[in-house]
Short mmCIF file of C-alpha atoms in Angstrom, two decimals:
data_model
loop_
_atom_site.label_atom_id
_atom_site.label_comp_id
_atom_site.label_asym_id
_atom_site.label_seq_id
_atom_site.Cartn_x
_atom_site.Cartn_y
_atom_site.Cartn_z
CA UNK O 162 27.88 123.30 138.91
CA UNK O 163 30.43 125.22 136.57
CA UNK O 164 29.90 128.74 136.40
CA UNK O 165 27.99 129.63 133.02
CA UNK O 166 28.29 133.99 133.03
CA UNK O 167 31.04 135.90 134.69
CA UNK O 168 30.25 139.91 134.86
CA UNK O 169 33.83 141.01 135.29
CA UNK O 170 34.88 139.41 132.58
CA UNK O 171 32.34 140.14 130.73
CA UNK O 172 33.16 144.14 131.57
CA UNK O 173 36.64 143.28 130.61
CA UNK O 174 35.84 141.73 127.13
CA UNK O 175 33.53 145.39 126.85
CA UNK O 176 36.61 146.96 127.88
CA UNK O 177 38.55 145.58 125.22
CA UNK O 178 36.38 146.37 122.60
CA UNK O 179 36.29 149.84 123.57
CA UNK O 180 39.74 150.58 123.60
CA UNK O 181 39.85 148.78 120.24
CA UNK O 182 37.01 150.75 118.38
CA UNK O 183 38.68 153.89 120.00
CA UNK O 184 42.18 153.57 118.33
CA UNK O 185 44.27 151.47 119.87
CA UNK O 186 45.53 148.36 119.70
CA UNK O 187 46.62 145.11 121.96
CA UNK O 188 50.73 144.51 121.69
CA UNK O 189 53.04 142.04 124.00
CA UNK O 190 56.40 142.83 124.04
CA UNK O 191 59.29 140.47 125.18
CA UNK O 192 62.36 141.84 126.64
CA UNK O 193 64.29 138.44 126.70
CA UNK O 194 65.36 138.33 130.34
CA UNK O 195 61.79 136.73 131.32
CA UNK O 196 60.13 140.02 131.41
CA UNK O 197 56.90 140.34 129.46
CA UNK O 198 55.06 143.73 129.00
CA UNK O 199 51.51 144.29 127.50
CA UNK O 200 50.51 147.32 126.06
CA UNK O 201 47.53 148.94 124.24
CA UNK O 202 49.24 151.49 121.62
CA UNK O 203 47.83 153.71 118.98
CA UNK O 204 46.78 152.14 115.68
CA UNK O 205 49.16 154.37 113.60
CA UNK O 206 51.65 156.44 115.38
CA UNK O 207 50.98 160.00 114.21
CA UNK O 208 54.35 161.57 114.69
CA UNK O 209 53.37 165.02 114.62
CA UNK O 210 51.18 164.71 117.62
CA UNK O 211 53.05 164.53 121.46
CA UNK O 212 52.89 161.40 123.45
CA UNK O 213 51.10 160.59 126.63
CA UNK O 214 51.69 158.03 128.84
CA UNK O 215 48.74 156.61 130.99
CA UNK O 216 50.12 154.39 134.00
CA UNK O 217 47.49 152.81 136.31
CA UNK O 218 47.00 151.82 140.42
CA UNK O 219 46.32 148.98 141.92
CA UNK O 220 43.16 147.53 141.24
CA UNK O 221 42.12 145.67 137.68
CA UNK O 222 44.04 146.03 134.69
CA UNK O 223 44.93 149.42 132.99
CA UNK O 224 41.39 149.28 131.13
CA UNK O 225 39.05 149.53 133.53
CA UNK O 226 41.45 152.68 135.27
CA UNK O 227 41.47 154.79 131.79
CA UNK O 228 38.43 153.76 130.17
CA UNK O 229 36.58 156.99 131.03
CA UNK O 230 39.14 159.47 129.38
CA UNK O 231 40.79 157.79 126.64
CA UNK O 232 38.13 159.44 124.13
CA UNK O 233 38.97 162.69 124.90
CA UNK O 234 43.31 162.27 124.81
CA UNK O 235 42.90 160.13 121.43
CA UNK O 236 42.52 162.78 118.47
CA UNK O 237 44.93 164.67 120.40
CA UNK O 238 48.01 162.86 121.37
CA UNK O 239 49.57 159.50 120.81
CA UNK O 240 48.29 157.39 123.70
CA UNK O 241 49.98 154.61 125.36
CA UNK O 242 48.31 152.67 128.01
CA UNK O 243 50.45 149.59 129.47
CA UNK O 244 50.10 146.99 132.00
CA UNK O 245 52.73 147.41 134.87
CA UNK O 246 54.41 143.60 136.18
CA UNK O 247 51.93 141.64 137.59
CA UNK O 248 48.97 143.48 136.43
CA UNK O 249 46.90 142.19 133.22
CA UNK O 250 48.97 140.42 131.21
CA UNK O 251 52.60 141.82 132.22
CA UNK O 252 54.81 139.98 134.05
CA UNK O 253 58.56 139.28 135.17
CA UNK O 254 60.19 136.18 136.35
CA UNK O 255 62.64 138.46 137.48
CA UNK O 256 62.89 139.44 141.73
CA UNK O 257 63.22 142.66 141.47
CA UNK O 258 59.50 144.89 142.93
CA UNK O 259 60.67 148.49 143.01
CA UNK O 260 58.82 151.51 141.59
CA UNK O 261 62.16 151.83 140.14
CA UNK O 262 62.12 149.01 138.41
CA UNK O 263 58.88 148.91 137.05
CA UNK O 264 59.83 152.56 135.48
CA UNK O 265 62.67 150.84 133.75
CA UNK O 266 60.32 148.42 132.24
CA UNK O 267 58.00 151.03 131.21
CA UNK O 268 60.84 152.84 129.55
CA UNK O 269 61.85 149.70 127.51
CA UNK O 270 58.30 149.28 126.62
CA UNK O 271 58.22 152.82 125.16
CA UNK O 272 62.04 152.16 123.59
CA UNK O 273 60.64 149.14 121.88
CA UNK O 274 58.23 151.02 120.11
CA UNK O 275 60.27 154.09 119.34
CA UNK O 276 59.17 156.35 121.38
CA UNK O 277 62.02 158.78 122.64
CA UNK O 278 59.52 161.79 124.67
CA UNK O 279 56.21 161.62 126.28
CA UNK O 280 54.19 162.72 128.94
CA UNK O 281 53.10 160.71 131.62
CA UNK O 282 49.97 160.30 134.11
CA UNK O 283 50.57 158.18 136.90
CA UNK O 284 47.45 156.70 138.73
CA UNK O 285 48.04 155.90 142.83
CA UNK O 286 50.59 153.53 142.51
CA UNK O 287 51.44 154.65 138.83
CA UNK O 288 52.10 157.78 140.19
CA UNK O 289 54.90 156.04 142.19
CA UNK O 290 56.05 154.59 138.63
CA UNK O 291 55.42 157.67 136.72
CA UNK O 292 57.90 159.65 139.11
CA UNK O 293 60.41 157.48 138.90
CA UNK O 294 60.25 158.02 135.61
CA UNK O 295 60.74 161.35 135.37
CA UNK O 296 63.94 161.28 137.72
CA UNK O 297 65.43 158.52 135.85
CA UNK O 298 65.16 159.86 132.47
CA UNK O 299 64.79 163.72 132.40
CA UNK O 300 65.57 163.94 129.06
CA UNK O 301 62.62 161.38 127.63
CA UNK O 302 59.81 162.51 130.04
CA UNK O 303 57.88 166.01 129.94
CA UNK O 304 54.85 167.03 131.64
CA UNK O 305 54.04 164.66 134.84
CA UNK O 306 50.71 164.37 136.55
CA UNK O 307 50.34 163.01 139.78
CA UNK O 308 47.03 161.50 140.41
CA UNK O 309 46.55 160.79 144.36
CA UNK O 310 50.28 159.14 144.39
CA UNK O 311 51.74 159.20 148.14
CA UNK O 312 55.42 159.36 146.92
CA UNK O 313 56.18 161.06 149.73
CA UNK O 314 55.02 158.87 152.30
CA UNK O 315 58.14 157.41 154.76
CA UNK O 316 58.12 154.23 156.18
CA UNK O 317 57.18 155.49 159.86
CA UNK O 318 53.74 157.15 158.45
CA UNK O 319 52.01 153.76 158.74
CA UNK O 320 51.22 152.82 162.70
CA UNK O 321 50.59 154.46 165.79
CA UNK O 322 50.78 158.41 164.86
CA UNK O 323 50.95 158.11 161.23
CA UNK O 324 49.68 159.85 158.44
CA UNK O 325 47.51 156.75 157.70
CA UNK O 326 44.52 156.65 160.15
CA UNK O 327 42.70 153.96 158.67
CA UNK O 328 44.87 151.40 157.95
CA UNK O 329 48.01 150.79 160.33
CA UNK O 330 50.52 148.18 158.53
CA UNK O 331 51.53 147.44 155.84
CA UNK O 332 50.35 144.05 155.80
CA UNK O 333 46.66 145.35 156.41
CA UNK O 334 47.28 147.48 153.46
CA UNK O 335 47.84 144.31 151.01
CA UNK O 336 45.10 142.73 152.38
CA UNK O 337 42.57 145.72 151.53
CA UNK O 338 44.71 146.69 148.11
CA UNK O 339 44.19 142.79 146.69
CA UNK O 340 40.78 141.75 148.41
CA UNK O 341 40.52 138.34 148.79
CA UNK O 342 36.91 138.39 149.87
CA UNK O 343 33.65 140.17 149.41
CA UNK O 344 34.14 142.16 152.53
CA UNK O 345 37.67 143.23 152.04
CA UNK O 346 36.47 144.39 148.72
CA UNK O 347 33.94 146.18 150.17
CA UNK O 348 36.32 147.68 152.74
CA UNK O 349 38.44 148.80 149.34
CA UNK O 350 35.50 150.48 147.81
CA UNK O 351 34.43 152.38 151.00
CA UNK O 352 37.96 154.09 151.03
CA UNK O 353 38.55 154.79 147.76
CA UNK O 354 35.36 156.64 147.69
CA UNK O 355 33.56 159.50 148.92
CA UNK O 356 30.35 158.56 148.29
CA UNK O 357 30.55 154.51 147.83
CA UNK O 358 27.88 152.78 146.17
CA UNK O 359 24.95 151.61 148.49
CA UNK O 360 25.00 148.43 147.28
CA UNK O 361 27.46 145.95 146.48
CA UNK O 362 25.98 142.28 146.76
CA UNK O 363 28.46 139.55 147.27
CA UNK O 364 28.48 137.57 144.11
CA UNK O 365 29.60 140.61 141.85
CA UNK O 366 32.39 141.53 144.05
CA UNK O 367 33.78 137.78 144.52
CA UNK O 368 33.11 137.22 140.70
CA UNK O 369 35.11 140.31 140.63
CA UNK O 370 37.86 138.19 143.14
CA UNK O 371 38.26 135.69 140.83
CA UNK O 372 39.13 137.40 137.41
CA UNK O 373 40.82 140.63 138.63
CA UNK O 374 42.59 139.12 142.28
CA UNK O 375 43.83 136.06 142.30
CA UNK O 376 46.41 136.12 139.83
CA UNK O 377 49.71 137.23 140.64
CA UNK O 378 48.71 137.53 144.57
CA UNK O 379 51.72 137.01 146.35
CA UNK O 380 53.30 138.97 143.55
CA UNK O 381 51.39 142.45 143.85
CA UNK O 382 52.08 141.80 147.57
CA UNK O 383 55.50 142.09 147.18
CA UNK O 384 55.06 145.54 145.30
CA UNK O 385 53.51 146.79 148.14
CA UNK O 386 56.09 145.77 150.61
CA UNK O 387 58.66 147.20 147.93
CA UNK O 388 57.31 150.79 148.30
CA UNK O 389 57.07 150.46 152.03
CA UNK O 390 60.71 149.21 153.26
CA UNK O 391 62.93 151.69 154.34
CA UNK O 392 61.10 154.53 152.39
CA UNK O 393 62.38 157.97 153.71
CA UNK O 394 61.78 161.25 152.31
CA UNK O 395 65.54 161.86 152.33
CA UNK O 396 66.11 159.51 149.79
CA UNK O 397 63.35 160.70 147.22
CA UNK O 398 65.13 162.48 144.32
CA UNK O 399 63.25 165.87 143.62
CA UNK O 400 62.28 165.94 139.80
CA UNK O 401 62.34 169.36 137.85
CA UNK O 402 59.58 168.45 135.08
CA UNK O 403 56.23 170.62 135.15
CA UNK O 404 54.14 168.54 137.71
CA UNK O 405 50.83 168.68 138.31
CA UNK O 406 49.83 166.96 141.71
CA UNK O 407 45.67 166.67 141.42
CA UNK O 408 44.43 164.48 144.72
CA UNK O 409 41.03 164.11 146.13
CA UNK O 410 39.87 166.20 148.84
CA UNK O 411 38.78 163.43 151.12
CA UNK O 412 41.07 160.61 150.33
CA UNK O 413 41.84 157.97 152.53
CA UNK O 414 44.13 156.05 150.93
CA UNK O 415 46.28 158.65 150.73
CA UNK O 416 45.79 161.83 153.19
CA UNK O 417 45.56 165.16 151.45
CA UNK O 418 48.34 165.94 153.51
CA UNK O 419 50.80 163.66 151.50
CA UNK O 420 49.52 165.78 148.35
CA UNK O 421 50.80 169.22 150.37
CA UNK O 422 54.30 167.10 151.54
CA UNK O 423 55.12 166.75 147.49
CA UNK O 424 54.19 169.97 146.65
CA UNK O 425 56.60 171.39 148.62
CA UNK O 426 59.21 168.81 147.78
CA UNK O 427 59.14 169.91 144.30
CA UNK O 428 58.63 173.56 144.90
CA UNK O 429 58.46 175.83 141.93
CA UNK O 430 57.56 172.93 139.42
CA UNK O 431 54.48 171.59 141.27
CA UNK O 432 50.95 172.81 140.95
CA UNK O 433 48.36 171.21 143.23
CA UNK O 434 44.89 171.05 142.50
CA UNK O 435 42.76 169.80 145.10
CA UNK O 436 39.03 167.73 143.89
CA UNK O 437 36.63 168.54 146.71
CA UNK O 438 33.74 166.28 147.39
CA UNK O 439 35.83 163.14 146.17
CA UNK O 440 38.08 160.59 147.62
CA UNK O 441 41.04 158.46 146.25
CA UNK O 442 39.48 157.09 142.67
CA UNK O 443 39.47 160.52 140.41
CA UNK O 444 39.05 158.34 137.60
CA UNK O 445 35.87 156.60 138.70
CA UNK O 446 34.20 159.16 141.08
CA UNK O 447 34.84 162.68 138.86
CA UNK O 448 36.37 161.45 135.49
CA UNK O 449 34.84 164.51 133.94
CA UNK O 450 36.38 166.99 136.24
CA UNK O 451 40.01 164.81 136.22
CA UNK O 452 40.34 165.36 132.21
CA UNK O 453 39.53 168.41 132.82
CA UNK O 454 42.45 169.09 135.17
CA UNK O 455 44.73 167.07 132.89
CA UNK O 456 43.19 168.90 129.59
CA UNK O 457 44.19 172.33 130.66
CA UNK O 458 47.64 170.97 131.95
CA UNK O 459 48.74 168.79 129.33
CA UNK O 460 46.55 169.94 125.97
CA UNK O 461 47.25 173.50 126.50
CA UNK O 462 51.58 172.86 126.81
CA UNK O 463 51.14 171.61 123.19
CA UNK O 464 49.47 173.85 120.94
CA UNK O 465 49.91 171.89 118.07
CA UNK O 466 47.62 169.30 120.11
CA UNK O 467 44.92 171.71 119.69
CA UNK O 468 44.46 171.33 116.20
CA UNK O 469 42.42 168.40 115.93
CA UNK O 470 45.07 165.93 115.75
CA UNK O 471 45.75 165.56 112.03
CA UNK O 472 48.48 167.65 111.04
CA UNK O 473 46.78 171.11 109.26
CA UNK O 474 43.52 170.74 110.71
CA UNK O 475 40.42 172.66 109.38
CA UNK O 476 38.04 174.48 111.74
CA UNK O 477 35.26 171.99 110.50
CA UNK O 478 37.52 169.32 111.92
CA UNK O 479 38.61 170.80 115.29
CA UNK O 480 34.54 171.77 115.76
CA UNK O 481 33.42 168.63 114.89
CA UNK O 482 35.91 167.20 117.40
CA UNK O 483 34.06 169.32 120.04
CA UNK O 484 31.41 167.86 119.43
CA UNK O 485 32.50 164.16 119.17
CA UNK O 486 34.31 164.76 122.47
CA UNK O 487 31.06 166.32 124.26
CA UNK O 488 29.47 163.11 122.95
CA UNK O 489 31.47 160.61 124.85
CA UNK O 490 31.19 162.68 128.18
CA UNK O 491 27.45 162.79 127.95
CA UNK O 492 25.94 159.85 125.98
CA UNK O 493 27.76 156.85 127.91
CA UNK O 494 25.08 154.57 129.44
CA UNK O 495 25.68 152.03 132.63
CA UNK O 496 26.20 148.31 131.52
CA UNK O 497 24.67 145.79 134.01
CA UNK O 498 25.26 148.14 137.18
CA UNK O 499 26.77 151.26 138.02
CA UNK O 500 29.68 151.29 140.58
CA UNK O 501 28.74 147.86 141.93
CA UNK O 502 32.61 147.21 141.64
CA UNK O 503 35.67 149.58 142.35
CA UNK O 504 35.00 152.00 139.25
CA UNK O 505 32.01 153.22 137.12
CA UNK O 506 31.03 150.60 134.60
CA UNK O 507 30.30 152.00 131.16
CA UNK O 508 30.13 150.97 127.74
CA UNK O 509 29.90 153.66 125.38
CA UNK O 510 27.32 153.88 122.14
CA UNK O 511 29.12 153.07 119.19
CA UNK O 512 29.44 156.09 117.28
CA UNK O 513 30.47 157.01 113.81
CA UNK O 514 30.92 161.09 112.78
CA UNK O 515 30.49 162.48 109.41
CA UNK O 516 31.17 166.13 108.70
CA UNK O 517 29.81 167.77 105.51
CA UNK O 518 31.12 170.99 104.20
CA UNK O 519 29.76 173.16 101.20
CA UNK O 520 31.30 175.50 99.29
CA UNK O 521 29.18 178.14 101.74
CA UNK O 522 31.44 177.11 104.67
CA UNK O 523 28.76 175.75 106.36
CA UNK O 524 29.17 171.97 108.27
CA UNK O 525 26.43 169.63 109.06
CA UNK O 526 27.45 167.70 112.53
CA UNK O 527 25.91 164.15 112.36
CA UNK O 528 26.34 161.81 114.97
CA UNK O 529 24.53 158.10 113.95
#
């Protein structure tokens, strides 16, 4: 009997809308060479906000990663939220696996539509992508956040007297990065999170398989073994950006003590901030406290950013703004179930925001 309702895909179609009713929009872009790059970009480019760059993990697409903070980063900056190869609908027919190369994609991505600076966050494994962006072009890439990304890890940290207690090859690793069944999904959840959910019943998770796993398997496995061969510290350029390296206290992904190994590798340009009480998904565990982090690091190196995105804006503008933004935080509800997958599932109210001024300087604030 065919299948007549599939939840993640349902979530994903959610996903979609929300990203469209929030400002952006769905573009492909080919490069010719059998590369193929999907992208959600803003609506209209505002050029006299900055850029930021939003590069996911492993896991589902780049929607169900960002979902929880694109509000916020929208009326501020230009946002740009791709797919990386094999993820969503991006994809190479090229052989070539390496962070490196993937940041080269990225860049051509960005170069297609015009955009010469940005900032970047880089998620787990787009943290790997979002570094090698910033030591490959230093001139195009600003501010760089680090979101529980091992760059530093060497090749001899997984096995016997590694760094990585949990898991102890890398061919473990795949197995528990692309689930194939309920129980390896299960295995994912439990440590990427400090507090996993207490229930995750079978049929959600392999629904879950199907649409977000099986595509582009042996693929993503080959990105794995890409970051694991012959990695040495040695060979890891040092980049000279601002960097803010923002890990979870009790990750197990990545050990905390991978987050204190970069720090020192980039010296006077890091800052680490460590989220206690939480493992390796920020974004689904504390996405409240990570925009936080990432408000005060990226918002406050652009004061024009403050303003409330348009240009000259008015203090009835940047307050309602406030207000809009406090809206999102609080008033999302759970659709279906809450953290029965790998992330939070929410679908925020539809809102629309109206802001009357009279001639008193007074503002009415209605949210409908």
């Amino acid at each position: 009997m065919a299948k007549c309702f599939s939840f993640a895909a349902t979530q994903d179609s959610c996903y979609r809308y929300y990203f469209t009713r929030a400002g952006l929009k769905s573009s492909t872009t080919d490069f010719g060479d059998g590369t193929i790059m999907h992208c959600w970009i803003p609506k209209r480019h505002n050029p006299s906000r900055p850029t930021l760059l939003l590069i996911h993990g492993f896991g589902a697409n780049a929607m169900w990663q960002f979902n929880g903070i694109i509000p916020q980063f929208m009326p501020r900056f230009n946002v740009y939220v791709p797919d990386l190869l094999f993820f969503g609908e991006s994809y190479t027919t090229r052989a070539e696996r390496s962070e490196s190369f993937q940041a080269q994609c990225v860049m051509s991505l960005m170069e297609a539509q015009k955009v010469t600076k940005m900032d970047v966050f880089g998620l787990s494994y787009g943290g790997f992508v979002a570094y090698s962006m910033a030591a490959q072009f230093k001139e195009r890439v600003g501010r760089v956040a680090l979101g529980c990304a091992g760059v530093c890890f060497e090749e001899k940290d997984v096995g016997q007297g590694g760094v990585f207690k949990v898991v102890t090859s890398i061919e473990e690793a795949a197995k528990v990065l692309i689930p194939q069944t309920p129980e390896k999904a299960r295995q994912l959840v439990r440590l990427s999170f400090y507090k996993p959910p207490s229930s995750m019943p079978s049929c959600f998770l392999q629904d879950f398989i199907e649409v977000m796993c099986t595509e582009f398997r042996q693929e993503k496995e080959e990105l794995i073994q890409a970051l694991h061969k012959d990695r040495k510290m040695s060979d890891l350029p040092k980049i000279t950006q601002p960097t803010l390296i923002i890990w979870g206290e009790h990750d197990q992904v990545f050990p905390l003590e991978l987050a204190h190994r970069l720090e020192r590798h980039i010296r006077d340009n890091a800052e680490l901030v460590i989220i206690k009480n939480v493992g390796h998904a920020l974004n689904a565990e504390r996405p409240k406290e990570l925009y936080k982090h990432l408000k005060s690091f990226f918002i406050g190196s652009h004061p024009l950013s403050k303003q409330a995105s348009h240009g000259n804006a008015s203090y009835f503008e940047e307050f309602a703004l406030q207000k809009l933004e406090k809206f999102f935080c609080d008033c999302c509800i759970p659709f279906v179930a809450d953290r029965v997958l790998d992330a939070p599932l929410y679908l925020c109210m539809d809102v629309e925001l109206t802001v009357l001024c009279s001639t008193s300087n007074q503002s009415l604030l209605e949210v409908v």
